[in-house]
PDB file of C-alpha atoms in Angstrom:
ATOM      1  CA  MET A 122      40.527  10.857 -57.908  1.00  0.00           C
ATOM      2  CA  THR A 123      42.070  11.157 -61.436  1.00  0.00           C
ATOM      3  CA  GLN A 124      45.707  11.646 -61.827  1.00  0.00           C
ATOM      4  CA  PRO A 125      47.222  13.868 -64.590  1.00  0.00           C
ATOM      5  CA  ASP A 126      47.906  12.104 -67.919  1.00  0.00           C
ATOM      6  CA  ARG A 127      51.334  10.734 -68.702  1.00  0.00           C
ATOM      7  CA  PRO A 128      53.009  11.790 -71.873  1.00  0.00           C
ATOM      8  CA  ASN A 129      51.759   9.722 -74.949  1.00  0.00           C
ATOM      9  CA  SER A 130      55.133   8.309 -75.347  1.00  0.00           C
ATOM     10  CA  ALA A 131      54.906   6.574 -71.968  1.00  0.00           C
ATOM     11  CA  HIS A 132      52.381   3.978 -73.116  1.00  0.00           C
ATOM     12  CA  SER A 133      52.736   1.466 -75.747  1.00  0.00           C
ATOM     13  CA  ALA A 134      50.337  -1.375 -75.119  1.00  0.00           C
ATOM     14  CA  VAL A 135      47.066  -2.096 -73.507  1.00  0.00           C
ATOM     15  CA  VAL A 136      45.996  -4.956 -71.297  1.00  0.00           C
ATOM     16  CA  PHE A 137      42.260  -5.727 -70.653  1.00  0.00           C
ATOM     17  CA  ASP A 138      40.501  -7.876 -68.130  1.00  0.00           C
ATOM     18  CA  MET A 139      37.483  -9.713 -69.600  1.00  0.00           C
ATOM     19  CA  ASP A 140      34.736 -10.382 -67.040  1.00  0.00           C
ATOM     20  CA  GLY A 141      33.088  -6.942 -66.273  1.00  0.00           C
ATOM     21  CA  VAL A 142      35.386  -5.106 -68.916  1.00  0.00           C
ATOM     22  CA  LEU A 143      34.569  -6.754 -72.088  1.00  0.00           C
ATOM     23  CA  VAL A 144      31.571  -8.862 -71.088  1.00  0.00           C
ATOM     24  CA  GLU A 145      28.684  -9.067 -68.684  1.00  0.00           C
ATOM     25  CA  SER A 146      29.503 -12.265 -66.890  1.00  0.00           C
ATOM     26  CA  GLU A 147      30.232 -11.922 -63.076  1.00  0.00           C
ATOM     27  CA  HIS A 148      26.578 -12.493 -62.226  1.00  0.00           C
ATOM     28  CA  LEU A 149      26.761 -15.678 -64.171  1.00  0.00           C
ATOM     29  CA  TRP A 150      29.803 -16.881 -62.364  1.00  0.00           C
ATOM     30  CA  GLU A 151      28.052 -16.270 -58.954  1.00  0.00           C
ATOM     31  CA  ARG A 152      25.055 -18.043 -60.182  1.00  0.00           C
ATOM     32  CA  MET A 153      27.092 -21.119 -61.168  1.00  0.00           C
ATOM     33  CA  TRP A 154      28.953 -21.218 -57.898  1.00  0.00           C
ATOM     34  CA  THR A 155      25.663 -20.835 -56.107  1.00  0.00           C
ATOM     35  CA  ARG A 156      24.119 -23.594 -58.115  1.00  0.00           C
ATOM     36  CA  PHE A 157      26.914 -25.988 -57.507  1.00  0.00           C
ATOM     37  CA  ALA A 158      26.939 -25.282 -53.777  1.00  0.00           C
ATOM     38  CA  ALA A 159      23.080 -25.616 -53.469  1.00  0.00           C
ATOM     39  CA  ALA A 160      23.171 -29.080 -55.271  1.00  0.00           C
ATOM     40  CA  ARG A 161      25.353 -30.237 -52.424  1.00  0.00           C
ATOM     41  CA  GLY A 162      23.230 -28.550 -49.476  1.00  0.00           C
ATOM     42  CA  ARG A 163      25.340 -25.346 -49.032  1.00  0.00           C
ATOM     43  CA  THR A 164      24.350 -21.913 -49.212  1.00  0.00           C
ATOM     44  CA  TRP A 165      26.688 -19.543 -51.333  1.00  0.00           C
ATOM     45  CA  THR A 166      26.335 -15.905 -50.542  1.00  0.00           C
ATOM     46  CA  GLY A 167      27.815 -12.524 -51.771  1.00  0.00           C
ATOM     47  CA  GLN A 168      30.568 -12.943 -49.158  1.00  0.00           C
ATOM     48  CA  GLU A 169      31.972 -16.033 -50.834  1.00  0.00           C
ATOM     49  CA  THR A 170      31.703 -14.442 -54.143  1.00  0.00           C
ATOM     50  CA  ARG A 171      33.867 -11.448 -52.805  1.00  0.00           C
ATOM     51  CA  GLN A 172      36.355 -14.004 -51.681  1.00  0.00           C
ATOM     52  CA  VAL A 173      36.796 -15.729 -54.919  1.00  0.00           C
ATOM     53  CA  GLN A 174      36.722 -12.795 -57.283  1.00  0.00           C
ATOM     54  CA  GLY A 175      39.843 -12.496 -59.088  1.00  0.00           C
ATOM     55  CA  MET A 176      41.137 -16.081 -58.114  1.00  0.00           C
ATOM     56  CA  SER A 177      42.262 -18.492 -61.040  1.00  0.00           C
ATOM     57  CA  ALA A 178      39.992 -21.186 -61.822  1.00  0.00           C
ATOM     58  CA  PRO A 179      42.072 -23.928 -59.928  1.00  0.00           C
ATOM     59  CA  GLU A 180      41.965 -21.505 -56.907  1.00  0.00           C
ATOM     60  CA  TRP A 181      38.282 -20.772 -56.834  1.00  0.00           C
ATOM     61  CA  ALA A 182      37.391 -24.561 -57.723  1.00  0.00           C
ATOM     62  CA  ALA A 183      39.392 -25.743 -54.623  1.00  0.00           C
ATOM     63  CA  PHE A 184      37.557 -23.006 -52.462  1.00  0.00           C
ATOM     64  CA  LEU A 185      34.194 -24.099 -53.923  1.00  0.00           C
ATOM     65  CA  ALA A 186      34.682 -27.833 -53.567  1.00  0.00           C
ATOM     66  CA  GLU A 187      35.873 -27.425 -49.885  1.00  0.00           C
ATOM     67  CA  PHE A 188      33.007 -24.934 -49.167  1.00  0.00           C
ATOM     68  CA  SER A 189      30.439 -27.183 -50.656  1.00  0.00           C
ATOM     69  CA  GLU A 190      31.880 -30.389 -49.039  1.00  0.00           C
ATOM     70  CA  ALA A 191      31.735 -31.868 -52.446  1.00  0.00           C
ATOM     71  CA  ALA A 192      32.642 -35.424 -53.376  1.00  0.00           C
ATOM     72  CA  GLU A 193      34.197 -34.047 -56.673  1.00  0.00           C
ATOM     73  CA  SER A 194      37.676 -33.073 -56.788  1.00  0.00           C
ATOM     74  CA  ALA A 195      38.658 -29.441 -57.462  1.00  0.00           C
ATOM     75  CA  VAL A 196      39.537 -30.403 -61.119  1.00  0.00           C
ATOM     76  CA  GLU A 197      35.955 -31.911 -61.625  1.00  0.00           C
ATOM     77  CA  THR A 198      34.475 -28.955 -59.718  1.00  0.00           C
ATOM     78  CA  GLU A 199      35.988 -26.433 -62.191  1.00  0.00           C
ATOM     79  CA  ARG A 200      34.914 -28.637 -65.202  1.00  0.00           C
ATOM     80  CA  ILE A 201      31.266 -28.648 -64.098  1.00  0.00           C
ATOM     81  CA  VAL A 202      31.208 -24.877 -63.412  1.00  0.00           C
ATOM     82  CA  VAL A 203      33.066 -23.887 -66.662  1.00  0.00           C
ATOM     83  CA  ASP A 204      30.678 -26.349 -68.683  1.00  0.00           C
ATOM     84  CA  ASP A 205      27.825 -24.298 -67.192  1.00  0.00           C
ATOM     85  CA  MET A 206      29.521 -21.042 -68.290  1.00  0.00           C
ATOM     86  CA  ILE A 207      30.135 -22.277 -71.854  1.00  0.00           C
ATOM     87  CA  THR A 208      26.286 -23.391 -72.044  1.00  0.00           C
ATOM     88  CA  ALA A 209      25.452 -19.847 -70.876  1.00  0.00           C
ATOM     89  CA  LEU A 210      27.711 -18.434 -73.643  1.00  0.00           C
ATOM     90  CA  ASP A 211      25.934 -20.781 -76.200  1.00  0.00           C
ATOM     91  CA  ASP A 212      22.614 -19.654 -75.094  1.00  0.00           C
ATOM     92  CA  GLY A 213      23.461 -15.963 -75.658  1.00  0.00           C
ATOM     93  CA  GLU A 214      23.926 -15.055 -72.061  1.00  0.00           C
ATOM     94  CA  ILE A 215      27.523 -13.706 -72.118  1.00  0.00           C
ATOM     95  CA  ASP A 216      27.087 -10.397 -74.088  1.00  0.00           C
ATOM     96  CA  LEU A 217      29.434  -7.770 -75.011  1.00  0.00           C
ATOM     97  CA  LEU A 218      29.118  -4.689 -72.690  1.00  0.00           C
ATOM     98  CA  THR A 219      27.970  -1.635 -74.340  1.00  0.00           C
ATOM     99  CA  GLY A 220      31.039   0.023 -76.160  1.00  0.00           C
ATOM    100  CA  ALA A 221      33.460  -2.910 -75.674  1.00  0.00           C
ATOM    101  CA  GLU A 222      33.711  -3.758 -79.495  1.00  0.00           C
ATOM    102  CA  LYS A 223      34.467  -0.192 -80.322  1.00  0.00           C
ATOM    103  CA  MET A 224      36.913   0.117 -77.354  1.00  0.00           C
ATOM    104  CA  VAL A 225      38.850  -3.093 -78.528  1.00  0.00           C
ATOM    105  CA  THR A 226      39.060  -2.079 -82.143  1.00  0.00           C
ATOM    106  CA  ASP A 227      40.083   1.450 -81.610  1.00  0.00           C
ATOM    107  CA  VAL A 228      42.787   0.713 -79.280  1.00  0.00           C
ATOM    108  CA  ALA A 229      44.160  -2.167 -81.249  1.00  0.00           C
ATOM    109  CA  ALA A 230      44.405   0.184 -84.244  1.00  0.00           C
ATOM    110  CA  ARG A 231      46.983   2.245 -82.143  1.00  0.00           C
ATOM    111  CA  ALA A 232      48.696  -0.384 -80.004  1.00  0.00           C
ATOM    112  CA  PRO A 233      49.146  -4.190 -79.463  1.00  0.00           C
ATOM    113  CA  ILE A 234      46.522  -5.368 -76.901  1.00  0.00           C
ATOM    114  CA  ALA A 235      46.440  -8.302 -74.556  1.00  0.00           C
ATOM    115  CA  LEU A 236      43.896  -9.948 -72.279  1.00  0.00           C
ATOM    116  CA  ALA A 237      44.709 -10.874 -68.663  1.00  0.00           C
ATOM    117  CA  SER A 238      41.786 -12.824 -67.156  1.00  0.00           C
ATOM    118  CA  SER A 239      40.896 -14.891 -64.341  1.00  0.00           C
ATOM    119  CA  ALA A 240      38.759 -17.052 -66.545  1.00  0.00           C
ATOM    120  CA  PRO A 241      39.944 -20.338 -67.631  1.00  0.00           C
ATOM    121  CA  ARG A 242      41.598 -20.836 -71.092  1.00  0.00           C
ATOM    122  CA  ARG A 243      38.687 -22.529 -72.793  1.00  0.00           C
ATOM    123  CA  LEU A 244      36.160 -19.825 -71.656  1.00  0.00           C
ATOM    124  CA  ILE A 245      38.627 -17.068 -72.893  1.00  0.00           C
ATOM    125  CA  ASP A 246      39.009 -18.585 -76.245  1.00  0.00           C
ATOM    126  CA  ALA A 247      35.347 -19.196 -76.691  1.00  0.00           C
ATOM    127  CA  VAL A 248      34.145 -15.702 -75.605  1.00  0.00           C
ATOM    128  CA  LEU A 249      36.575 -13.937 -77.919  1.00  0.00           C
ATOM    129  CA  ASP A 250      35.721 -16.203 -80.808  1.00  0.00           C
ATOM    130  CA  ARG A 251      32.074 -15.950 -80.410  1.00  0.00           C
ATOM    131  CA  HIS A 252      32.238 -12.194 -80.315  1.00  0.00           C
ATOM    132  CA  GLY A 253      34.777 -11.803 -83.267  1.00  0.00           C
ATOM    133  CA  LEU A 254      37.438 -10.293 -81.094  1.00  0.00           C
ATOM    134  CA  THR A 255      40.157 -12.892 -81.350  1.00  0.00           C
ATOM    135  CA  PRO A 256      42.043 -11.190 -84.312  1.00  0.00           C
ATOM    136  CA  HIS A 257      42.506  -7.842 -82.378  1.00  0.00           C
ATOM    137  CA  PHE A 258      44.528  -9.521 -79.494  1.00  0.00           C
ATOM    138  CA  SER A 259      48.145 -10.053 -79.790  1.00  0.00           C
ATOM    139  CA  ALA A 260      48.203 -11.977 -76.481  1.00  0.00           C
ATOM    140  CA  THR A 261      46.020 -13.692 -74.094  1.00  0.00           C
ATOM    141  CA  VAL A 262      46.762 -15.049 -70.515  1.00  0.00           C
ATOM    142  CA  SER A 263      44.658 -16.861 -68.023  1.00  0.00           C
ATOM    143  CA  SER A 264      45.408 -16.783 -64.320  1.00  0.00           C
ATOM    144  CA  ALA A 265      45.260 -20.542 -64.475  1.00  0.00           C
ATOM    145  CA  GLU A 266      48.528 -20.318 -66.590  1.00  0.00           C
ATOM    146  CA  VAL A 267      50.613 -18.475 -63.994  1.00  0.00           C
ATOM    147  CA  PRO A 268      51.666 -19.194 -60.370  1.00  0.00           C
ATOM    148  CA  ARG A 269      49.158 -16.971 -58.698  1.00  0.00           C
ATOM    149  CA  GLY A 270      45.802 -15.438 -59.465  1.00  0.00           C
ATOM    150  CA  LYS A 271      44.787 -11.834 -58.918  1.00  0.00           C
ATOM    151  CA  PRO A 272      45.409  -9.825 -56.687  1.00  0.00           C
ATOM    152  CA  SER A 273      48.921 -11.129 -57.438  1.00  0.00           C
ATOM    153  CA  PRO A 274      50.467  -9.330 -60.436  1.00  0.00           C
ATOM    154  CA  ASP A 275      51.460 -12.553 -62.316  1.00  0.00           C
ATOM    155  CA  VAL A 276      48.756 -12.567 -64.987  1.00  0.00           C
ATOM    156  CA  TYR A 277      49.480  -8.937 -65.902  1.00  0.00           C
ATOM    157  CA  LEU A 278      53.227  -9.433 -65.795  1.00  0.00           C
ATOM    158  CA  ALA A 279      52.838 -12.571 -68.223  1.00  0.00           C
ATOM    159  CA  ALA A 280      50.562 -10.514 -70.558  1.00  0.00           C
ATOM    160  CA  ALA A 281      53.288  -7.708 -70.772  1.00  0.00           C
ATOM    161  CA  GLU A 282      55.951 -10.261 -71.480  1.00  0.00           C
ATOM    162  CA  LYS A 283      53.860 -11.823 -74.308  1.00  0.00           C
ATOM    163  CA  LEU A 284      53.390  -8.414 -75.714  1.00  0.00           C
ATOM    164  CA  GLY A 285      57.112  -7.631 -75.613  1.00  0.00           C
ATOM    165  CA  HIS A 286      56.535  -4.372 -73.530  1.00  0.00           C
ATOM    166  CA  GLU A 287      57.557  -3.470 -70.162  1.00  0.00           C
ATOM    167  CA  PRO A 288      54.685  -3.368 -67.655  1.00  0.00           C
ATOM    168  CA  GLN A 289      55.265   0.384 -66.815  1.00  0.00           C
ATOM    169  CA  HIS A 290      54.614   0.999 -70.421  1.00  0.00           C
ATOM    170  CA  CYS A 291      51.223  -0.612 -70.417  1.00  0.00           C
ATOM    171  CA  LEU A 292      47.856   0.561 -69.646  1.00  0.00           C
ATOM    172  CA  ALA A 293      45.538  -1.863 -67.803  1.00  0.00           C
ATOM    173  CA  VAL A 294      41.633  -1.737 -67.641  1.00  0.00           C
ATOM    174  CA  GLU A 295      40.043  -3.434 -64.616  1.00  0.00           C
ATOM    175  CA  ASP A 296      36.855  -3.442 -62.862  1.00  0.00           C
ATOM    176  CA  SER A 297      37.184  -5.453 -59.702  1.00  0.00           C
ATOM    177  CA  SER A 298      39.136  -4.977 -56.463  1.00  0.00           C
ATOM    178  CA  ASN A 299      41.593  -7.830 -56.981  1.00  0.00           C
ATOM    179  CA  GLY A 300      42.043  -7.177 -60.595  1.00  0.00           C
ATOM    180  CA  LEU A 301      42.747  -3.422 -59.926  1.00  0.00           C
ATOM    181  CA  ARG A 302      45.318  -4.368 -57.267  1.00  0.00           C
ATOM    182  CA  ALA A 303      47.056  -6.950 -59.574  1.00  0.00           C
ATOM    183  CA  ALA A 304      47.376  -4.478 -62.387  1.00  0.00           C
ATOM    184  CA  ALA A 305      48.893  -1.760 -60.084  1.00  0.00           C
ATOM    185  CA  ARG A 306      51.094  -4.271 -58.458  1.00  0.00           C
ATOM    186  CA  ALA A 307      52.515  -5.095 -61.824  1.00  0.00           C
ATOM    187  CA  GLY A 308      53.468  -1.411 -62.312  1.00  0.00           C
ATOM    188  CA  MET A 309      50.866  -0.707 -65.046  1.00  0.00           C
ATOM    189  CA  THR A 310      48.935   2.498 -65.402  1.00  0.00           C
ATOM    190  CA  VAL A 311      45.445   1.494 -64.450  1.00  0.00           C
ATOM    191  CA  VAL A 312      42.200   2.619 -65.652  1.00  0.00           C
ATOM    192  CA  ALA A 313      39.197   1.639 -63.627  1.00  0.00           C
ATOM    193  CA  ILE A 314      35.699   0.984 -64.862  1.00  0.00           C
ATOM    194  CA  PRO A 315      34.006   0.148 -61.422  1.00  0.00           C
ATOM    195  CA  ASN A 316      31.619  -2.843 -61.380  1.00  0.00           C
ATOM    196  CA  GLY A 317      28.291  -1.671 -60.384  1.00  0.00           C
ATOM    197  CA  ASP A 318      27.052  -4.940 -58.939  1.00  0.00           C
ATOM    198  CA  TYR A 319      30.423  -5.623 -57.141  1.00  0.00           C
ATOM    199  CA  PRO A 320      31.925  -2.190 -56.362  1.00  0.00           C
ATOM    200  CA  PRO A 321      35.643  -2.263 -55.805  1.00  0.00           C
ATOM    201  CA  ALA A 322      37.103  -1.364 -52.518  1.00  0.00           C
ATOM    202  CA  GLU A 323      38.444   2.114 -52.049  1.00  0.00           C
ATOM    203  CA  ASP A 324      42.022   0.896 -51.576  1.00  0.00           C
ATOM    204  CA  ALA A 325      41.922  -0.779 -55.056  1.00  0.00           C
ATOM    205  CA  LEU A 326      40.462   2.231 -56.578  1.00  0.00           C
ATOM    206  CA  ALA A 327      43.193   4.524 -55.097  1.00  0.00           C
ATOM    207  CA  GLY A 328      45.799   2.686 -57.318  1.00  0.00           C
ATOM    208  CA  ALA A 329      44.051   3.727 -60.565  1.00  0.00           C
ATOM    209  CA  ALA A 330      45.258   6.566 -62.586  1.00  0.00           C
ATOM    210  CA  HIS A 331      41.680   7.197 -63.953  1.00  0.00           C
ATOM    211  CA  ILE A 332      38.442   6.087 -62.902  1.00  0.00           C
ATOM    212  CA  ALA A 333      36.107   5.894 -65.882  1.00  0.00           C
ATOM    213  CA  THR A 334      32.311   6.300 -65.960  1.00  0.00           C
ATOM    214  CA  ASP A 335      31.592   3.974 -68.984  1.00  0.00           C
ATOM    215  CA  LEU A 336      33.521   2.060 -71.818  1.00  0.00           C
ATOM    216  CA  ASP A 337      33.367   5.099 -73.958  1.00  0.00           C
ATOM    217  CA  ASP A 338      35.218   7.026 -71.308  1.00  0.00           C
ATOM    218  CA  VAL A 339      37.808   4.172 -71.158  1.00  0.00           C
ATOM    219  CA  ARG A 340      38.206   4.124 -74.813  1.00  0.00           C
ATOM    220  CA  LEU A 341      38.893   7.875 -74.994  1.00  0.00           C
ATOM    221  CA  LYS A 342      41.271   7.616 -72.255  1.00  0.00           C
ATOM    222  CA  LEU A 343      43.259   4.916 -73.807  1.00  0.00           C
ATOM    223  CA  VAL A 344      43.236   6.338 -77.310  1.00  0.00           C
ATOM    224  CA  GLY A 345      44.516   9.673 -75.823  1.00  0.00           C
ATOM    225  CA  SER A 346      47.309   8.008 -74.076  1.00  0.00           C
ATOM    226  CA  LEU A 347      48.565   5.940 -77.038  1.00  0.00           C
ATOM    227  CA  PRO A 348      50.549   6.977 -80.170  1.00  0.00           C
ATOM    228  CA  GLN A 349      48.761   7.831 -83.403  1.00  0.00           C
ATOM    229  CA  ALA A 350      46.920   4.804 -85.307  1.00  0.00           C
ATOM    230  CA  ARG A 351      49.294   2.301 -86.731  1.00  0.00           C
TER     231      ARG A 351
END
């Protein structure tokens, strides 16, 4: 399922997803959505999680508020859930995945890197700051800052624009179905690191140039596809 490498000169930048690529947090989003719905008498299941994965915060908040028949608006629903995620971060529950720090630092030494995440801006900034990764990123984009969330390519296209690189010259690292679809639709060369708890669909994986086994594998693939260290 792995396609041949392109010449190194074809790639000049890298765009990372955050949830499931840099940090272990997908299960926490599901916990917070479930908690919000349960407090309003509704049962959130894995089916609902799969429906909203990749959506921007305004998109999943609208879905959650409607599903839960909440008295709160979508904006207030988003605030409640994101507050819970910030608390989880403060409590040490949003950890870097094994190999994430070395992957980011090694790749950033060779090419500019960006983040294209479905997480809201304040959580992106808090996570990168907490783990000391902010200085390595030349650009960060939240799906809430573009017209459409994943699987639309908007957030990846915006990240490439901020980096000043054409999408076809960017590598992208993703773990989920909608993220993989978004990066591929943006025209990037996609490296997949499949989420074990929420396995991506076969059609989404089919758009990846490389399917990695772990973040060390991702790191080696990226480093081998980029120019020598800057």
